[in-house]
Amino acid sequence: MKPALRLAGAVWGHLVGDAMGVPYEFRPVDRIGEVRWGESGTYAKPPGTWSDDGALMLALLDSLLPDPWVDPPRTGGFDTSDQAERFVRWAWEQAYTPSGEGRFDIGGTTSDALRRIRDGVAAEDAGPTDERSQGNGSLMRILPVALTVRDPVKLPELIDQAHRASRVTHGHPVAQAACALYVLLCRGLLRGETDRGFALAEARAKLRGWYARNAPAHLVALDAIESHEHEPHHGTGWVVDSFWSAWDAFTSAGSYAETVEKAIRYGNDTDTTACIGGGMAGIYWGIDGIPPAWLRGMRDRPQVSRLVDRLLSDAGYRTSTASPLRVDWVDGDRVPSQAAWRGRLGMLPLPGKHGIRGKAGDHWRDLDADVAALAAAGVQTLLLLLPDAELEAGRAGRLPAVLAEHQIRLLRHPIPDLGVPDDHLAFRAMLMQASDELRAGRDVGVACMGGLGRTGTAVACLLVDAGLPAEDAMSVTRATRRRTIENDAQVRFVSSWAITGC
């Protein structure tokens, strides 16, 4: 499985688990009944609403990631003061909530810590350390630490970040140790470890060894956590019970959905158990393992998609944020006047493609963001040259539906990769439709997987139909987008089109 699937699965898996658990929180176990999407439940919130768990996880992720697209640009990195500032913005300004609506379900320890921060207490001194401060409020948000530390991972750095991130709201050593254990466990799952038991055993061994050498007090805390592994679990807000409840739900399940359902069936703090388990399950089964209907039903998807996009960009993927979709427009002055085109003709790659290797790295683009960029660029009609199988391979099967949401008209004519049209009459009919769109004043974009070979061939043929000689048509096409019309077969096709028109 590609690492991008695990990274995206982690964030969405956490949030979907949280949203699934929200309606069932504090409901008696014997009254939970069937766990299903669409309940409003405890807080009467619309389906797909995440709680404090998801909001604080997003705030931590936002803090850790670089953001070169804000003014001034942010370098990201680990900074507990910045984390605390974002948590305070969530608590009093509704940041990181779905659609900026009011927060709900804040824990008492977290609330006390954030008030202290607002009153001027340093971030890492704010979290209470007394015996009553062993809640799950730091564990529920700690996942981004595992996602943003890049290989080669230094164990002391990873443990230190988990501890310090916990101390912003939860300073007790048991809470810190639970966060460190979860972070190390998730790192193992991110590496692709399929034996869940081994992943936990490895995390425990690494943490125990480091504590024995460097932090005896935390070793006692780890002992306390491990001593409850085989006790009955109830999904409560105690961090030890919360960790093991989520772990049991994850390890006894055969899918992401089953993990979340089992987590919720423990009752009590259902959203937190489900988000902790959902984060692990999202890594393990990847984003494709999360039921599509649950993903589609999440509120404020653009907010989350932007953060996932930045996470993948930071991991080296070509994303919609790092490489915004660009439409290359043919110079209107190069189009013969007799064509009577009042619209523009442009070239672009497949919107939303991901999992596809490119010359500058793997693409992992966001379909909704790309189509929004397409609409913002002025495209009103898209001529798509991909067969269905290739569209699915590019993970853009929703493209027709998303185009319709933006009122972008879709014209299709499938051409094999690196190939030329084999049904000349159908290709002619499609070009005539595109020409009609251009004459009607509509801006037309032409796309294949990379926006080069097939796209360039179709654009050159449109320019031939507009009155340009074949050589000029190909020259204009290549001046508009470099490396278009990729092989001799495509050159011959354009040359033949200028002679026969079919």
Coordinates of C-alpha atoms in Angstrom, one line a residue:
M1 CA 0.0 0.0 0.0
K2 CA 1.3 3.4 -0.9
P3 CA 2.3 5.5 2.2
A4 CA -0.1 8.3 1.0
L5 CA -3.0 6.0 1.5
R6 CA -2.0 5.4 5.1
L7 CA -1.3 9.1 5.8
A8 CA -4.7 10.2 4.4
G9 CA -6.4 7.2 6.1
A10 CA -5.0 8.2 9.4
V11 CA -6.4 11.7 9.4
W12 CA -9.8 10.8 7.9
G13 CA -9.9 7.6 9.9
H14 CA -9.6 9.6 13.1
L15 CA -12.2 12.2 12.1
V16 CA -14.7 9.7 10.8
G17 CA -14.4 7.6 14.0
D18 CA -15.0 10.7 16.1
A19 CA -18.0 11.7 14.0
M20 CA -19.4 8.2 14.2
G21 CA -19.0 8.1 18.0
V22 CA -20.5 11.5 18.7
P23 CA -24.1 10.5 18.6
Y24 CA -23.6 7.6 21.0
E25 CA -21.5 9.3 23.7
F26 CA -22.6 8.5 27.2
R27 CA -25.5 6.3 25.9
P28 CA -25.9 3.2 28.1
V29 CA -24.2 0.2 26.4
D30 CA -27.5 -1.8 26.3
R31 CA -29.2 1.1 24.5
I32 CA -26.6 1.7 21.7
G33 CA -28.3 -0.8 19.4
E34 CA -27.2 -0.8 15.7
V35 CA -24.3 1.5 15.0
R36 CA -25.0 3.3 11.8
W37 CA -24.2 6.5 10.0
G38 CA -26.7 9.3 10.2
E39 CA -27.6 9.4 13.9
S40 CA -27.8 12.8 15.7
G41 CA -27.9 11.4 19.2
T42 CA -26.3 12.9 22.3
Y43 CA -25.6 16.4 21.0
A44 CA -28.2 16.6 18.3
K45 CA -25.5 17.4 15.8
P46 CA -25.8 16.8 12.0
P47 CA -24.1 13.6 10.8
G48 CA -20.5 14.0 10.0
T49 CA -19.8 16.4 12.9
W50 CA -16.5 15.9 14.7
S51 CA -16.0 16.9 18.3
D52 CA -13.2 18.3 20.4
D53 CA -11.2 15.2 19.6
G54 CA -11.1 15.9 15.9
A55 CA -10.8 19.7 16.2
L56 CA -7.7 19.5 18.5
M57 CA -6.2 16.8 16.2
L58 CA -6.6 19.2 13.3
A59 CA -5.1 22.1 15.3
L60 CA -2.1 20.0 16.2
L61 CA -1.6 18.9 12.6
D62 CA -1.9 22.4 11.3
S63 CA 0.7 23.6 13.8
L64 CA 3.2 20.8 12.9
L65 CA 3.0 21.2 9.1
P66 CA 4.7 23.9 7.0
D67 CA 2.4 26.3 5.2
P68 CA 4.2 28.3 2.5
W69 CA 1.0 29.6 1.1
V70 CA 0.1 32.0 4.0
D71 CA 1.6 35.4 4.5
P72 CA 4.1 35.3 6.0
P73 CA 4.9 31.6 5.2
R74 CA 5.1 29.2 8.1
T75 CA 7.9 26.6 8.4
G76 CA 5.9 24.4 10.7
G77 CA 7.7 22.1 13.1
F78 CA 7.3 21.3 16.8
D79 CA 6.3 24.3 18.9
T80 CA 4.1 23.8 21.9
S81 CA 3.4 27.5 22.2
D82 CA 2.0 27.5 18.7
Q83 CA 0.0 24.4 19.5
A84 CA -1.4 26.0 22.6
E85 CA -2.4 29.2 20.7
R86 CA -4.4 27.1 18.2
F87 CA -6.1 25.1 21.0
V88 CA -7.1 28.4 22.6
R89 CA -8.5 29.6 19.2
W90 CA -10.5 26.5 19.1
A91 CA -11.9 26.9 22.6
W92 CA -12.9 30.6 22.2
E93 CA -13.0 31.3 18.5
Q94 CA -14.4 28.0 17.1
A95 CA -11.3 27.4 15.0
Y96 CA -11.0 23.9 13.5
T97 CA -14.7 23.1 14.1
P98 CA -16.9 22.0 11.2
S99 CA -17.9 25.2 9.3
G100 CA -16.7 27.3 12.2
E101 CA -19.7 26.4 14.4
G102 CA -19.5 26.4 18.2
R103 CA -17.4 23.8 20.0
F104 CA -18.9 21.2 22.3
D105 CA -17.8 18.3 24.5
I106 CA -14.6 19.9 26.0
G107 CA -13.1 17.9 28.8
G108 CA -12.5 19.4 32.3
T109 CA -8.8 18.9 32.3
T110 CA -8.4 20.4 28.9
S111 CA -10.6 23.3 29.8
D112 CA -8.6 24.1 32.9
A113 CA -5.3 23.9 31.0
L114 CA -6.5 26.2 28.2
R115 CA -7.8 28.8 30.7
R116 CA -4.3 28.8 32.3
I117 CA -2.7 29.3 28.9
R118 CA -5.0 32.1 28.1
D119 CA -4.0 33.7 31.5
G120 CA -0.4 33.5 30.5
V121 CA 0.9 30.2 31.8
A122 CA 3.6 28.7 29.5
A123 CA 2.2 25.9 27.3
E124 CA 4.2 23.0 28.7
D125 CA 3.4 24.0 32.3
A126 CA -0.3 24.3 31.7
G127 CA -1.4 20.7 31.9
P128 CA -2.3 19.5 35.4
T129 CA -0.1 16.7 36.8
D130 CA -2.3 15.5 39.7
E131 CA -3.7 11.9 39.9
R132 CA -7.1 13.1 38.6
S133 CA -5.5 14.4 35.4
Q134 CA -5.1 11.0 33.7
G135 CA -7.8 11.7 31.1
N136 CA -7.6 10.8 27.4
G137 CA -7.7 14.5 26.2
S138 CA -4.1 14.5 25.0
L139 CA -4.1 10.9 23.6
M140 CA -7.2 11.7 21.5
R141 CA -5.3 14.4 19.5
I142 CA -1.7 13.1 19.5
L143 CA -1.8 11.2 16.1
P144 CA -0.2 14.0 14.0
V145 CA 3.1 13.6 15.9
A146 CA 3.3 10.1 14.4
L147 CA 2.4 11.4 10.9
T148 CA 4.8 14.4 10.6
V149 CA 8.1 13.2 11.9
R150 CA 10.1 12.2 8.8
D151 CA 12.4 9.2 8.4
P152 CA 15.0 8.5 9.6
V153 CA 13.1 8.8 12.8
K154 CA 15.1 9.5 16.0
L155 CA 13.4 7.7 18.9
P156 CA 14.3 10.3 21.5
E157 CA 12.8 13.0 19.3
L158 CA 9.5 11.1 18.8
I159 CA 9.1 10.3 22.5
D160 CA 10.0 13.9 23.5
Q161 CA 7.4 15.3 21.1
A162 CA 4.7 13.0 22.4
H163 CA 5.4 13.9 26.0
R164 CA 5.6 17.7 25.4
A165 CA 2.5 17.8 23.2
S166 CA 0.6 15.9 26.0
R167 CA 1.8 18.3 28.7
V168 CA 0.0 21.3 27.1
T169 CA -3.2 19.9 28.6
H170 CA -2.3 16.7 30.4
G171 CA 1.0 16.6 32.4
H172 CA 0.6 13.4 34.3
P173 CA 3.2 10.8 33.3
V174 CA 0.6 8.2 32.6
A175 CA -1.0 10.5 30.0
Q176 CA 2.4 11.3 28.5
A177 CA 3.4 7.6 28.3
A178 CA 0.1 6.7 26.7
C179 CA 0.7 9.3 24.0
A180 CA 4.3 8.1 23.4
L181 CA 3.1 4.4 23.2
Y182 CA 0.4 5.3 20.7
V183 CA 2.8 7.4 18.6
L184 CA 5.4 4.6 18.4
L185 CA 2.6 2.1 17.6
C186 CA 1.3 4.2 14.8
R187 CA 4.8 4.7 13.4
G188 CA 5.0 0.9 13.1
L189 CA 1.7 0.7 11.3
L190 CA 2.8 3.5 8.9
R191 CA 5.8 1.5 7.9
G192 CA 3.4 -1.2 6.8
E193 CA 3.6 -3.6 9.7
T194 CA 0.8 -6.1 9.1
D195 CA 1.1 -8.0 12.4
R196 CA -0.7 -5.8 14.8
G197 CA 0.5 -7.6 17.9
F198 CA 4.1 -7.3 16.8
A199 CA 3.6 -3.6 16.1
L200 CA 2.5 -3.1 19.7
A201 CA 5.2 -5.3 21.1
E202 CA 7.9 -3.4 19.2
A203 CA 6.5 0.0 20.4
R204 CA 6.5 -1.2 24.0
A205 CA 10.0 -2.6 23.8
K206 CA 11.4 0.6 22.3
L207 CA 9.6 2.8 24.8
R208 CA 10.5 0.6 27.8
G209 CA 14.1 0.6 26.8
W210 CA 14.3 4.3 26.5
Y211 CA 12.4 4.9 29.7
A212 CA 14.7 2.5 31.6
R213 CA 17.7 4.6 30.5
N214 CA 16.3 8.1 30.6
A215 CA 13.0 8.5 32.4
P216 CA 12.4 6.1 35.4
A217 CA 9.2 8.0 36.4
H218 CA 7.8 7.3 33.0
L219 CA 8.8 3.7 33.3
V220 CA 6.5 3.4 36.3
A221 CA 3.7 5.1 34.2
L222 CA 4.3 2.6 31.4
D223 CA 4.0 -0.3 33.9
A224 CA 0.7 1.1 35.1
I225 CA -0.6 1.2 31.5
E226 CA 0.6 -2.3 30.7
S227 CA -0.8 -3.8 33.9
H228 CA -4.4 -3.1 32.6
E229 CA -4.0 -4.7 29.2
H230 CA -6.0 -7.8 30.1
E231 CA -8.5 -6.1 32.4
P232 CA -12.1 -5.6 31.2
H233 CA -12.3 -2.4 29.1
H234 CA -15.2 0.1 29.2
G235 CA -14.3 2.9 26.8
T236 CA -14.1 5.5 29.6
G237 CA -12.3 8.8 29.7
W238 CA -9.4 7.3 31.7
V239 CA -6.4 7.3 29.3
V240 CA -5.4 3.8 30.2
D241 CA -8.9 2.3 29.6
S242 CA -9.3 4.5 26.5
F243 CA -6.0 3.2 25.0
W244 CA -6.8 -0.5 25.6
S245 CA -10.5 -0.2 24.5
A246 CA -9.4 1.3 21.2
W247 CA -6.6 -1.3 20.8
D248 CA -9.0 -4.2 21.4
A249 CA -11.5 -2.8 19.0
F250 CA -8.8 -2.4 16.3
T251 CA -7.1 -5.8 16.8
S252 CA -10.4 -7.8 17.0
A253 CA -11.8 -6.2 13.8
G254 CA -11.4 -7.2 10.2
S255 CA -12.1 -3.8 8.7
Y256 CA -12.1 -0.1 9.5
A257 CA -15.9 0.0 9.9
E258 CA -15.8 -3.0 12.3
T259 CA -13.1 -1.2 14.4
V260 CA -15.3 1.9 14.8
E261 CA -18.4 -0.1 15.5
K262 CA -16.6 -2.2 18.2
A263 CA -15.1 0.9 19.7
I264 CA -18.6 2.5 20.0
R265 CA -20.1 -0.6 21.6
Y266 CA -17.9 -0.1 24.6
G267 CA -20.1 2.9 25.4
N268 CA -19.1 5.9 27.6
D269 CA -16.6 8.1 25.7
T270 CA -17.5 6.6 22.4
D271 CA -16.2 9.4 20.1
T272 CA -12.7 9.3 21.7
T273 CA -12.4 5.5 21.7
A274 CA -13.6 5.5 18.0
C275 CA -11.2 8.2 16.9
I276 CA -8.2 6.6 18.6
G277 CA -9.1 3.2 17.1
G278 CA -10.1 4.8 13.8
G279 CA -6.7 6.5 13.5
M280 CA -5.0 3.1 13.8
A281 CA -7.5 1.4 11.5
G282 CA -7.2 4.2 8.9
I283 CA -3.4 3.7 8.8
Y284 CA -3.8 -0.1 8.6
W285 CA -6.5 -0.3 5.9
G286 CA -5.7 3.0 4.3
I287 CA -8.2 5.6 3.2
D288 CA -9.8 3.1 0.7
G289 CA -10.8 1.0 3.7
I290 CA -13.1 3.7 5.1
P291 CA -16.7 3.3 3.8
P292 CA -17.1 5.9 1.0
A293 CA -20.6 6.9 2.3
W294 CA -19.0 7.8 5.6
L295 CA -16.3 9.9 4.0
R296 CA -18.8 11.6 1.7
G297 CA -21.0 12.4 4.7
M298 CA -18.3 14.3 6.6
R299 CA -19.0 17.9 7.2
D300 CA -16.6 20.7 6.0
R301 CA -14.6 18.3 3.8
P302 CA -12.6 21.2 2.2
Q303 CA -11.0 22.2 5.6
V304 CA -9.8 18.6 6.1
S305 CA -8.8 18.1 2.5
R306 CA -6.5 21.1 2.7
L307 CA -4.7 19.8 5.7
V308 CA -4.4 16.3 4.2
D309 CA -3.1 17.9 1.1
R310 CA -0.4 19.7 3.1
L311 CA 0.5 16.6 4.9
L312 CA 1.0 14.7 1.7
S313 CA 2.9 17.6 0.2
D314 CA 5.2 17.6 3.2
A315 CA 5.8 13.9 2.6
G316 CA 7.0 14.6 -0.9
Y317 CA 3.8 14.1 -3.0
R318 CA 2.7 16.4 -5.8
T319 CA -0.6 17.7 -4.4
S320 CA -3.2 20.3 -5.3
T321 CA -1.7 22.6 -2.7
A322 CA 2.0 22.2 -3.7
S323 CA 1.3 22.1 -7.4
P324 CA -2.0 24.0 -8.1
L325 CA -3.9 22.8 -11.2
R326 CA -2.9 25.0 -14.2
V327 CA -4.8 25.4 -17.4
D328 CA -2.5 26.3 -20.4
W329 CA -4.6 28.5 -22.7
V330 CA -3.9 28.6 -26.5
D331 CA -3.0 32.1 -27.6
G332 CA -6.2 33.5 -29.2
D333 CA -4.2 35.5 -31.6
R334 CA -2.9 32.3 -33.2
V335 CA -6.4 31.0 -34.0
P336 CA -7.6 31.9 -37.5
S337 CA -10.4 34.5 -37.4
Q338 CA -12.6 32.3 -39.6
A339 CA -12.9 29.8 -36.8
A340 CA -15.2 32.4 -35.0
W341 CA -14.1 31.1 -31.6
R342 CA -15.4 33.4 -28.8
G343 CA -14.2 31.0 -26.1
R344 CA -10.7 29.9 -25.1
L345 CA -9.1 26.5 -25.6
G346 CA -6.9 25.1 -22.9
M347 CA -4.9 22.0 -21.9
L348 CA -4.5 20.4 -18.5
P349 CA -3.8 17.0 -16.8
L350 CA -6.5 14.9 -15.2
P351 CA -8.0 16.7 -12.2
G352 CA -7.7 14.9 -9.0
K353 CA -5.3 12.2 -10.1
H354 CA -3.4 10.4 -7.4
G355 CA -1.4 7.3 -7.0
I356 CA 0.1 8.1 -10.4
R357 CA 3.9 8.4 -10.8
G358 CA 5.0 11.5 -12.6
K359 CA 8.4 12.8 -13.7
A360 CA 8.6 15.0 -10.6
G361 CA 7.2 12.6 -8.1
D362 CA 3.9 10.8 -7.3
H363 CA 0.7 12.7 -7.8
W364 CA -1.7 12.8 -4.9
R365 CA -4.2 15.5 -5.9
D366 CA -7.5 16.4 -4.4
L367 CA -10.4 16.1 -6.9
D368 CA -12.6 18.7 -5.3
A369 CA -9.8 21.2 -5.0
D370 CA -8.7 20.6 -8.6
V371 CA -12.2 21.0 -10.1
A372 CA -12.7 24.2 -8.0
A373 CA -9.5 25.5 -9.5
L374 CA -10.7 24.4 -13.0
A375 CA -13.9 26.4 -12.5
A376 CA -12.0 29.4 -11.1
A377 CA -9.8 29.3 -14.2
G378 CA -12.9 29.8 -16.3
V379 CA -13.3 26.3 -17.8
Q380 CA -16.9 25.7 -18.7
T381 CA -16.6 22.5 -20.8
L382 CA -14.1 19.7 -20.3
L383 CA -13.2 17.4 -23.1
L384 CA -11.9 14.2 -21.4
L385 CA -9.9 11.7 -23.4
L386 CA -9.5 8.9 -20.9
P387 CA -11.1 5.4 -21.0
D388 CA -13.1 4.5 -17.9
A389 CA -10.4 2.1 -16.7
E390 CA -7.8 4.7 -16.8
L391 CA -10.0 7.2 -15.0
E392 CA -10.5 4.8 -12.2
A393 CA -6.7 4.0 -12.2
G394 CA -6.1 7.7 -11.6
R395 CA -8.6 7.5 -8.7
A396 CA -10.8 10.2 -10.3
G397 CA -13.9 8.2 -10.8
R398 CA -16.0 10.9 -9.2
L399 CA -14.9 13.5 -11.7
P400 CA -18.2 13.5 -13.8
A401 CA -20.2 14.1 -10.6
V402 CA -17.9 16.8 -9.3
L403 CA -17.8 18.6 -12.6
A404 CA -21.6 18.6 -12.6
E405 CA -21.6 20.2 -9.1
H406 CA -19.6 23.1 -10.6
Q407 CA -21.8 23.2 -13.7
I408 CA -18.9 22.2 -16.0
R409 CA -20.1 20.4 -19.1
L410 CA -18.3 17.1 -19.9
L411 CA -17.5 15.8 -23.3
R412 CA -15.8 12.4 -23.6
H413 CA -13.9 10.4 -26.2
P414 CA -11.6 7.6 -24.9
I415 CA -8.2 7.3 -26.5
P416 CA -5.6 4.7 -25.3
D417 CA -2.5 5.9 -23.4
L418 CA 0.1 7.2 -25.9
G419 CA -2.3 6.3 -28.7
V420 CA -4.5 8.1 -31.3
P421 CA -8.3 7.9 -31.9
D422 CA -9.4 4.7 -33.5
D423 CA -13.0 5.7 -34.2
H424 CA -12.4 8.7 -36.5
L425 CA -16.1 9.4 -36.9
A426 CA -16.8 9.6 -33.2
F427 CA -13.7 11.7 -32.7
R428 CA -14.9 14.1 -35.5
A429 CA -18.3 14.4 -33.8
M430 CA -16.6 15.2 -30.5
L431 CA -14.4 17.9 -32.1
M432 CA -17.4 19.4 -33.7
Q433 CA -19.1 19.6 -30.3
A434 CA -16.0 21.2 -28.9
S435 CA -15.9 23.7 -31.7
D436 CA -19.6 24.6 -31.2
E437 CA -18.8 25.2 -27.5
L438 CA -15.9 27.6 -28.5
R439 CA -18.1 29.4 -31.0
A440 CA -20.7 29.8 -28.4
G441 CA -18.2 31.6 -26.2
R442 CA -17.6 28.8 -23.7
D443 CA -14.0 28.1 -22.5
V444 CA -13.1 24.5 -23.2
G445 CA -10.4 22.5 -21.4
V446 CA -8.9 19.3 -22.9
A447 CA -7.5 16.7 -20.6
C448 CA -5.9 13.3 -20.5
M449 CA -3.8 11.7 -17.8
G450 CA -0.8 14.0 -18.1
G451 CA -2.2 16.6 -20.4
L452 CA 0.4 15.9 -23.1
G453 CA 0.1 13.3 -25.8
R454 CA -3.6 12.7 -26.3
T455 CA -4.5 16.3 -25.1
G456 CA -2.0 17.8 -27.6
T457 CA -3.3 15.6 -30.4
A458 CA -6.9 16.7 -29.9
V459 CA -6.0 20.4 -29.5
A460 CA -3.9 20.3 -32.7
C461 CA -6.8 18.7 -34.6
L462 CA -9.1 21.4 -33.3
L463 CA -6.7 24.0 -34.6
V464 CA -6.4 22.2 -37.9
D465 CA -10.2 22.3 -38.1
A466 CA -10.0 26.1 -37.3
G467 CA -7.9 26.6 -40.4
L468 CA -4.2 26.1 -39.4
P469 CA -1.9 23.9 -41.4
A470 CA -0.8 20.8 -39.5
E471 CA 2.7 22.0 -38.8
D472 CA 1.5 25.3 -37.5
A473 CA -1.2 23.6 -35.4
M474 CA 1.4 21.4 -33.7
S475 CA 3.7 24.4 -33.2
V476 CA 1.0 26.4 -31.5
T477 CA 0.0 23.4 -29.4
R478 CA 3.6 22.8 -28.2
A479 CA 4.2 26.5 -27.6
T480 CA 1.2 26.4 -25.3
R481 CA 2.2 23.3 -23.3
R482 CA 5.6 21.8 -23.6
R483 CA 6.1 18.2 -24.7
T484 CA 2.6 17.8 -26.1
I485 CA 2.0 15.4 -29.0
E486 CA 4.4 12.8 -27.6
N487 CA 5.2 10.4 -30.4
D488 CA 5.4 9.9 -34.2
A489 CA 2.0 8.2 -34.4
Q490 CA 0.4 11.3 -32.9
V491 CA 2.3 13.6 -35.3
R492 CA 1.2 11.4 -38.2
F493 CA -2.4 11.5 -37.0
V494 CA -2.5 15.3 -36.9
S495 CA -0.8 15.5 -40.3
S496 CA -3.4 13.1 -41.8
W497 CA -6.2 15.0 -40.1
A498 CA -5.1 18.1 -42.0
I499 CA -5.5 16.2 -45.3
T500 CA -8.5 14.0 -44.8
G501 CA -10.3 15.6 -41.8
C502 CA -10.9 12.1 -40.5

